[in-house]
Amino acid sequence: MKEMIHKYEQNGQYIVLDVCSGGVHVVDELTYKLLDYVAPPFADVCPDEIIAKMDGFDKADVKECYQELKELYDAKMLFTEDDYEQYAAMAMKAPIKAMCLHVSHDCNLRCKYCFAQTGDFGGDRMLMKPETGKRAMDFLIKHSANRENLEVDFFGGEPLMAWDTVVETV
């Protein structure tokens, strides 16, 4: 079982994200710091060694906070398990059947309404080299197992600007 939380401070707020459930918790400083020392499984009462690490906080407050964290865990709202972990290994072994090649990071139209910011996607304008396209096709074939039909999409700002790459790739 791998539970995962991320915690951070932003604009004076202490925020805890439970990755597997998607739960976002805004917590106080005590809770934020206590999370450095706790992890499932939770004991029924806060262990003395954890209380000792919480300098500057009232012992009763630490114990109460620990109980609240335990309740969140028991309610599957904090430190939740990844329900999809068992499927991840299967996905890694599954053969691929399709690939989208971003052959053109450019466009010759420069439309102001373009979602790709006139074709450069907010980056440098560039085209895929034919050799890169060929290596991508080799990868697709190698990792497609026994599939007879494979799909390749040529994507970009304007894929026809990289026509030589498209032709040499297929």
PDB file of C-alpha atoms in Angstrom:
ATOM      1  CA  MET A   1       0.000   0.000   0.000  1.00  0.00           C
ATOM      2  CA  LYS A   2       1.413   3.365  -0.991  1.00  0.00           C
ATOM      3  CA  GLU A   3      -0.371   6.403   0.355  1.00  0.00           C
ATOM      4  CA  MET A   4       0.637   9.783  -0.919  1.00  0.00           C
ATOM      5  CA  ILE A   5       0.068  13.305   0.274  1.00  0.00           C
ATOM      6  CA  HIS A   6       1.653  16.559  -0.781  1.00  0.00           C
ATOM      7  CA  LYS A   7       1.681  19.545   1.507  1.00  0.00           C
ATOM      8  CA  TYR A   8       2.698  23.101   0.868  1.00  0.00           C
ATOM      9  CA  GLU A   9       2.250  26.627   2.144  1.00  0.00           C
ATOM     10  CA  GLN A  10       0.795  29.229  -0.212  1.00  0.00           C
ATOM     11  CA  ASN A  11      -0.150  32.815   0.655  1.00  0.00           C
ATOM     12  CA  GLY A  12      -0.160  32.037   4.368  1.00  0.00           C
ATOM     13  CA  GLN A  13      -2.384  28.972   3.939  1.00  0.00           C
ATOM     14  CA  TYR A  14      -1.318  25.436   4.809  1.00  0.00           C
ATOM     15  CA  ILE A  15      -2.588  23.095   2.107  1.00  0.00           C
ATOM     16  CA  VAL A  16      -2.563  19.290   2.067  1.00  0.00           C
ATOM     17  CA  LEU A  17      -3.407  17.322  -1.072  1.00  0.00           C
ATOM     18  CA  ASP A  18      -4.364  13.676  -0.765  1.00  0.00           C
ATOM     19  CA  VAL A  19      -3.217  12.520  -4.194  1.00  0.00           C
ATOM     20  CA  CYS A  20      -5.211   9.305  -4.526  1.00  0.00           C
ATOM     21  CA  SER A  21      -8.569  10.719  -3.428  1.00  0.00           C
ATOM     22  CA  GLY A  22      -8.064  14.186  -4.869  1.00  0.00           C
ATOM     23  CA  GLY A  23      -8.980  15.693  -1.489  1.00  0.00           C
ATOM     24  CA  VAL A  24      -7.629  19.148  -0.746  1.00  0.00           C
ATOM     25  CA  HIS A  25      -7.461  20.182   2.899  1.00  0.00           C
ATOM     26  CA  VAL A  26      -6.684  23.641   4.242  1.00  0.00           C
ATOM     27  CA  VAL A  27      -5.190  23.008   7.672  1.00  0.00           C
ATOM     28  CA  ASP A  28      -3.658  24.910  10.564  1.00  0.00           C
ATOM     29  CA  GLU A  29       0.053  25.082  11.340  1.00  0.00           C
ATOM     30  CA  LEU A  30      -0.127  22.320  13.959  1.00  0.00           C
ATOM     31  CA  THR A  31      -1.738  19.869  11.538  1.00  0.00           C
ATOM     32  CA  TYR A  32       0.699  20.841   8.810  1.00  0.00           C
ATOM     33  CA  LYS A  33       3.723  20.160  11.011  1.00  0.00           C
ATOM     34  CA  LEU A  34       2.252  17.032  12.610  1.00  0.00           C
ATOM     35  CA  LEU A  35       1.922  15.484   9.150  1.00  0.00           C
ATOM     36  CA  ASP A  36       5.732  15.327   9.036  1.00  0.00           C
ATOM     37  CA  TYR A  37       5.660  12.688  11.770  1.00  0.00           C
ATOM     38  CA  VAL A  38       2.557  10.577  11.157  1.00  0.00           C
ATOM     39  CA  ALA A  39       1.679   7.875   8.665  1.00  0.00           C
ATOM     40  CA  PRO A  40      -0.754   4.980   8.587  1.00  0.00           C
ATOM     41  CA  PRO A  41      -1.531   2.787  10.312  1.00  0.00           C
ATOM     42  CA  PHE A  42      -2.596   5.150  13.093  1.00  0.00           C
ATOM     43  CA  ALA A  43      -2.499   4.057  16.721  1.00  0.00           C
ATOM     44  CA  ASP A  44      -5.594   4.670  18.840  1.00  0.00           C
ATOM     45  CA  VAL A  45      -3.759   7.396  20.767  1.00  0.00           C
ATOM     46  CA  CYS A  46      -0.976   9.716  19.711  1.00  0.00           C
ATOM     47  CA  PRO A  47       2.404   8.106  20.493  1.00  0.00           C
ATOM     48  CA  ASP A  48       4.549   9.952  23.045  1.00  0.00           C
ATOM     49  CA  GLU A  49       7.498  10.138  20.638  1.00  0.00           C
ATOM     50  CA  ILE A  50       5.369  12.163  18.211  1.00  0.00           C
ATOM     51  CA  ILE A  51       4.175  14.498  20.972  1.00  0.00           C
ATOM     52  CA  ALA A  52       7.822  15.042  21.983  1.00  0.00           C
ATOM     53  CA  LYS A  53       8.675  16.222  18.447  1.00  0.00           C
ATOM     54  CA  MET A  54       5.975  18.900  18.457  1.00  0.00           C
ATOM     55  CA  ASP A  55       7.849  21.583  20.409  1.00  0.00           C
ATOM     56  CA  GLY A  56       5.927  24.790  20.880  1.00  0.00           C
ATOM     57  CA  PHE A  57       2.490  23.158  20.711  1.00  0.00           C
ATOM     58  CA  ASP A  58       0.238  22.221  23.611  1.00  0.00           C
ATOM     59  CA  LYS A  59       0.228  18.443  24.233  1.00  0.00           C
ATOM     60  CA  ALA A  60      -3.570  18.334  24.403  1.00  0.00           C
ATOM     61  CA  ASP A  61      -3.799  20.123  21.051  1.00  0.00           C
ATOM     62  CA  VAL A  62      -1.330  17.678  19.487  1.00  0.00           C
ATOM     63  CA  LYS A  63      -3.348  14.705  20.771  1.00  0.00           C
ATOM     64  CA  GLU A  64      -6.597  16.214  19.468  1.00  0.00           C
ATOM     65  CA  CYS A  65      -5.026  16.958  16.080  1.00  0.00           C
ATOM     66  CA  TYR A  66      -3.692  13.406  15.865  1.00  0.00           C
ATOM     67  CA  GLN A  67      -7.198  12.060  16.495  1.00  0.00           C
ATOM     68  CA  GLU A  68      -8.597  14.302  13.755  1.00  0.00           C
ATOM     69  CA  LEU A  69      -5.978  13.017  11.304  1.00  0.00           C
ATOM     70  CA  LYS A  70      -6.828   9.447  12.293  1.00  0.00           C
ATOM     71  CA  GLU A  71     -10.527  10.186  11.674  1.00  0.00           C
ATOM     72  CA  LEU A  72      -9.720  11.583   8.225  1.00  0.00           C
ATOM     73  CA  TYR A  73      -7.690   8.468   7.476  1.00  0.00           C
ATOM     74  CA  ASP A  74     -10.467   6.173   8.710  1.00  0.00           C
ATOM     75  CA  ALA A  75     -12.958   8.095   6.541  1.00  0.00           C
ATOM     76  CA  LYS A  76     -10.657   7.588   3.512  1.00  0.00           C
ATOM     77  CA  MET A  77     -10.094  11.317   3.157  1.00  0.00           C
ATOM     78  CA  LEU A  78      -6.375  11.382   3.950  1.00  0.00           C
ATOM     79  CA  PHE A  79      -3.580   8.915   3.158  1.00  0.00           C
ATOM     80  CA  THR A  80      -5.961   7.045   0.875  1.00  0.00           C
ATOM     81  CA  GLU A  81      -4.802   4.038  -1.083  1.00  0.00           C
ATOM     82  CA  ASP A  82      -4.361   4.129  -4.833  1.00  0.00           C
ATOM     83  CA  ASP A  83      -7.312   2.125  -6.164  1.00  0.00           C
ATOM     84  CA  TYR A  84      -5.681   1.928  -9.589  1.00  0.00           C
ATOM     85  CA  GLU A  85      -2.201   0.784  -8.602  1.00  0.00           C
ATOM     86  CA  GLN A  86      -3.070  -2.810  -9.438  1.00  0.00           C
ATOM     87  CA  TYR A  87      -3.874  -1.801 -13.016  1.00  0.00           C
ATOM     88  CA  ALA A  88      -0.747   0.295 -13.586  1.00  0.00           C
ATOM     89  CA  ALA A  89       1.486  -2.716 -14.179  1.00  0.00           C
ATOM     90  CA  MET A  90      -0.940  -4.057 -16.777  1.00  0.00           C
ATOM     91  CA  ALA A  91      -0.884  -0.744 -18.627  1.00  0.00           C
ATOM     92  CA  MET A  92       2.902  -0.759 -18.731  1.00  0.00           C
ATOM     93  CA  LYS A  93       2.896  -4.186 -20.378  1.00  0.00           C
ATOM     94  CA  ALA A  94       0.102  -3.457 -22.851  1.00  0.00           C
ATOM     95  CA  PRO A  95       1.178  -3.078 -26.472  1.00  0.00           C
ATOM     96  CA  ILE A  96       0.641   0.280 -28.108  1.00  0.00           C
ATOM     97  CA  LYS A  97      -1.502   0.659 -31.198  1.00  0.00           C
ATOM     98  CA  ALA A  98      -1.348   4.368 -31.959  1.00  0.00           C
ATOM     99  CA  MET A  99       0.988   7.320 -31.865  1.00  0.00           C
ATOM    100  CA  CYS A 100       0.548  11.039 -32.344  1.00  0.00           C
ATOM    101  CA  LEU A 101       3.607  12.721 -33.819  1.00  0.00           C
ATOM    102  CA  HIS A 102       3.929  16.452 -33.269  1.00  0.00           C
ATOM    103  CA  VAL A 103       5.772  17.055 -36.546  1.00  0.00           C
ATOM    104  CA  SER A 104       5.277  20.800 -36.742  1.00  0.00           C
ATOM    105  CA  HIS A 105       5.745  23.273 -33.943  1.00  0.00           C
ATOM    106  CA  ASP A 106       4.887  26.045 -36.388  1.00  0.00           C
ATOM    107  CA  CYS A 107       2.116  27.317 -38.650  1.00  0.00           C
ATOM    108  CA  ASN A 108       2.105  29.581 -41.671  1.00  0.00           C
ATOM    109  CA  LEU A 109      -1.336  31.104 -41.044  1.00  0.00           C
ATOM    110  CA  ARG A 110      -0.765  32.924 -37.711  1.00  0.00           C
ATOM    111  CA  CYS A 111      -4.476  33.034 -36.815  1.00  0.00           C
ATOM    112  CA  LYS A 112      -5.054  35.240 -33.776  1.00  0.00           C
ATOM    113  CA  TYR A 113      -7.662  32.828 -32.319  1.00  0.00           C
ATOM    114  CA  CYS A 114      -5.359  29.790 -32.541  1.00  0.00           C
ATOM    115  CA  PHE A 115      -5.210  27.637 -29.401  1.00  0.00           C
ATOM    116  CA  ALA A 116      -1.578  26.914 -30.272  1.00  0.00           C
ATOM    117  CA  GLN A 117      -0.636  30.598 -30.134  1.00  0.00           C
ATOM    118  CA  THR A 118      -0.209  30.915 -33.908  1.00  0.00           C
ATOM    119  CA  GLY A 119       1.377  27.479 -34.116  1.00  0.00           C
ATOM    120  CA  ASP A 120       4.358  27.721 -31.782  1.00  0.00           C
ATOM    121  CA  PHE A 121       2.459  26.608 -28.656  1.00  0.00           C
ATOM    122  CA  GLY A 122       4.256  29.353 -26.739  1.00  0.00           C
ATOM    123  CA  GLY A 123       7.698  27.937 -27.573  1.00  0.00           C
ATOM    124  CA  ASP A 124      10.195  27.959 -30.398  1.00  0.00           C
ATOM    125  CA  ARG A 125       9.037  27.324 -33.951  1.00  0.00           C
ATOM    126  CA  MET A 126      10.508  24.078 -35.255  1.00  0.00           C
ATOM    127  CA  LEU A 127       9.829  21.054 -37.421  1.00  0.00           C
ATOM    128  CA  MET A 128      10.490  17.386 -36.671  1.00  0.00           C
ATOM    129  CA  LYS A 129      13.384  15.906 -38.611  1.00  0.00           C
ATOM    130  CA  PRO A 130      12.529  12.891 -40.806  1.00  0.00           C
ATOM    131  CA  GLU A 131      14.979  10.706 -38.835  1.00  0.00           C
ATOM    132  CA  THR A 132      13.044  11.395 -35.617  1.00  0.00           C
ATOM    133  CA  GLY A 133       9.800  10.390 -37.328  1.00  0.00           C
ATOM    134  CA  LYS A 134      11.399   7.164 -38.567  1.00  0.00           C
ATOM    135  CA  ARG A 135      12.660   6.321 -35.065  1.00  0.00           C
ATOM    136  CA  ALA A 136       9.171   6.951 -33.702  1.00  0.00           C
ATOM    137  CA  MET A 137       7.709   4.534 -36.252  1.00  0.00           C
ATOM    138  CA  ASP A 138      10.313   1.918 -35.330  1.00  0.00           C
ATOM    139  CA  PHE A 139       9.312   2.335 -31.679  1.00  0.00           C
ATOM    140  CA  LEU A 140       5.617   1.958 -32.530  1.00  0.00           C
ATOM    141  CA  ILE A 141       6.214  -1.221 -34.517  1.00  0.00           C
ATOM    142  CA  LYS A 142       8.545  -2.700 -31.900  1.00  0.00           C
ATOM    143  CA  HIS A 143       6.078  -2.096 -29.042  1.00  0.00           C
ATOM    144  CA  SER A 144       2.871  -3.039 -30.862  1.00  0.00           C
ATOM    145  CA  ALA A 145       3.185  -6.814 -30.306  1.00  0.00           C
ATOM    146  CA  ASN A 146       1.130  -8.700 -32.898  1.00  0.00           C
ATOM    147  CA  ARG A 147      -1.218  -5.902 -33.893  1.00  0.00           C
ATOM    148  CA  GLU A 148      -1.913  -5.806 -37.610  1.00  0.00           C
ATOM    149  CA  ASN A 149      -3.292  -2.271 -37.743  1.00  0.00           C
ATOM    150  CA  LEU A 150      -1.438   0.674 -36.279  1.00  0.00           C
ATOM    151  CA  GLU A 151      -2.412   4.336 -36.266  1.00  0.00           C
ATOM    152  CA  VAL A 152      -0.240   7.401 -36.645  1.00  0.00           C
ATOM    153  CA  ASP A 153      -1.557  10.951 -36.403  1.00  0.00           C
ATOM    154  CA  PHE A 154       0.537  13.814 -37.672  1.00  0.00           C
ATOM    155  CA  PHE A 155      -0.111  16.799 -35.449  1.00  0.00           C
ATOM    156  CA  GLY A 156       1.206  20.272 -35.038  1.00  0.00           C
ATOM    157  CA  GLY A 157       0.596  23.850 -35.697  1.00  0.00           C
ATOM    158  CA  GLU A 158       0.420  22.916 -39.390  1.00  0.00           C
ATOM    159  CA  PRO A 159       1.692  19.384 -40.106  1.00  0.00           C
ATOM    160  CA  LEU A 160       1.931  20.033 -43.847  1.00  0.00           C
ATOM    161  CA  MET A 161       4.850  22.353 -43.144  1.00  0.00           C
ATOM    162  CA  ALA A 162       6.770  19.158 -42.306  1.00  0.00           C
ATOM    163  CA  TRP A 163       5.581  17.270 -45.384  1.00  0.00           C
ATOM    164  CA  ASP A 164       9.012  15.734 -46.018  1.00  0.00           C
ATOM    165  CA  THR A 165       8.941  14.220 -42.514  1.00  0.00           C
ATOM    166  CA  VAL A 166       5.417  12.879 -43.030  1.00  0.00           C
ATOM    167  CA  VAL A 167       6.366  11.284 -46.371  1.00  0.00           C
ATOM    168  CA  GLU A 168       9.620   9.752 -45.136  1.00  0.00           C
ATOM    169  CA  THR A 169       7.995   8.486 -41.937  1.00  0.00           C
ATOM    170  CA  VAL A 170       5.309   6.452 -43.697  1.00  0.00           C
TER     171      VAL A 170
END
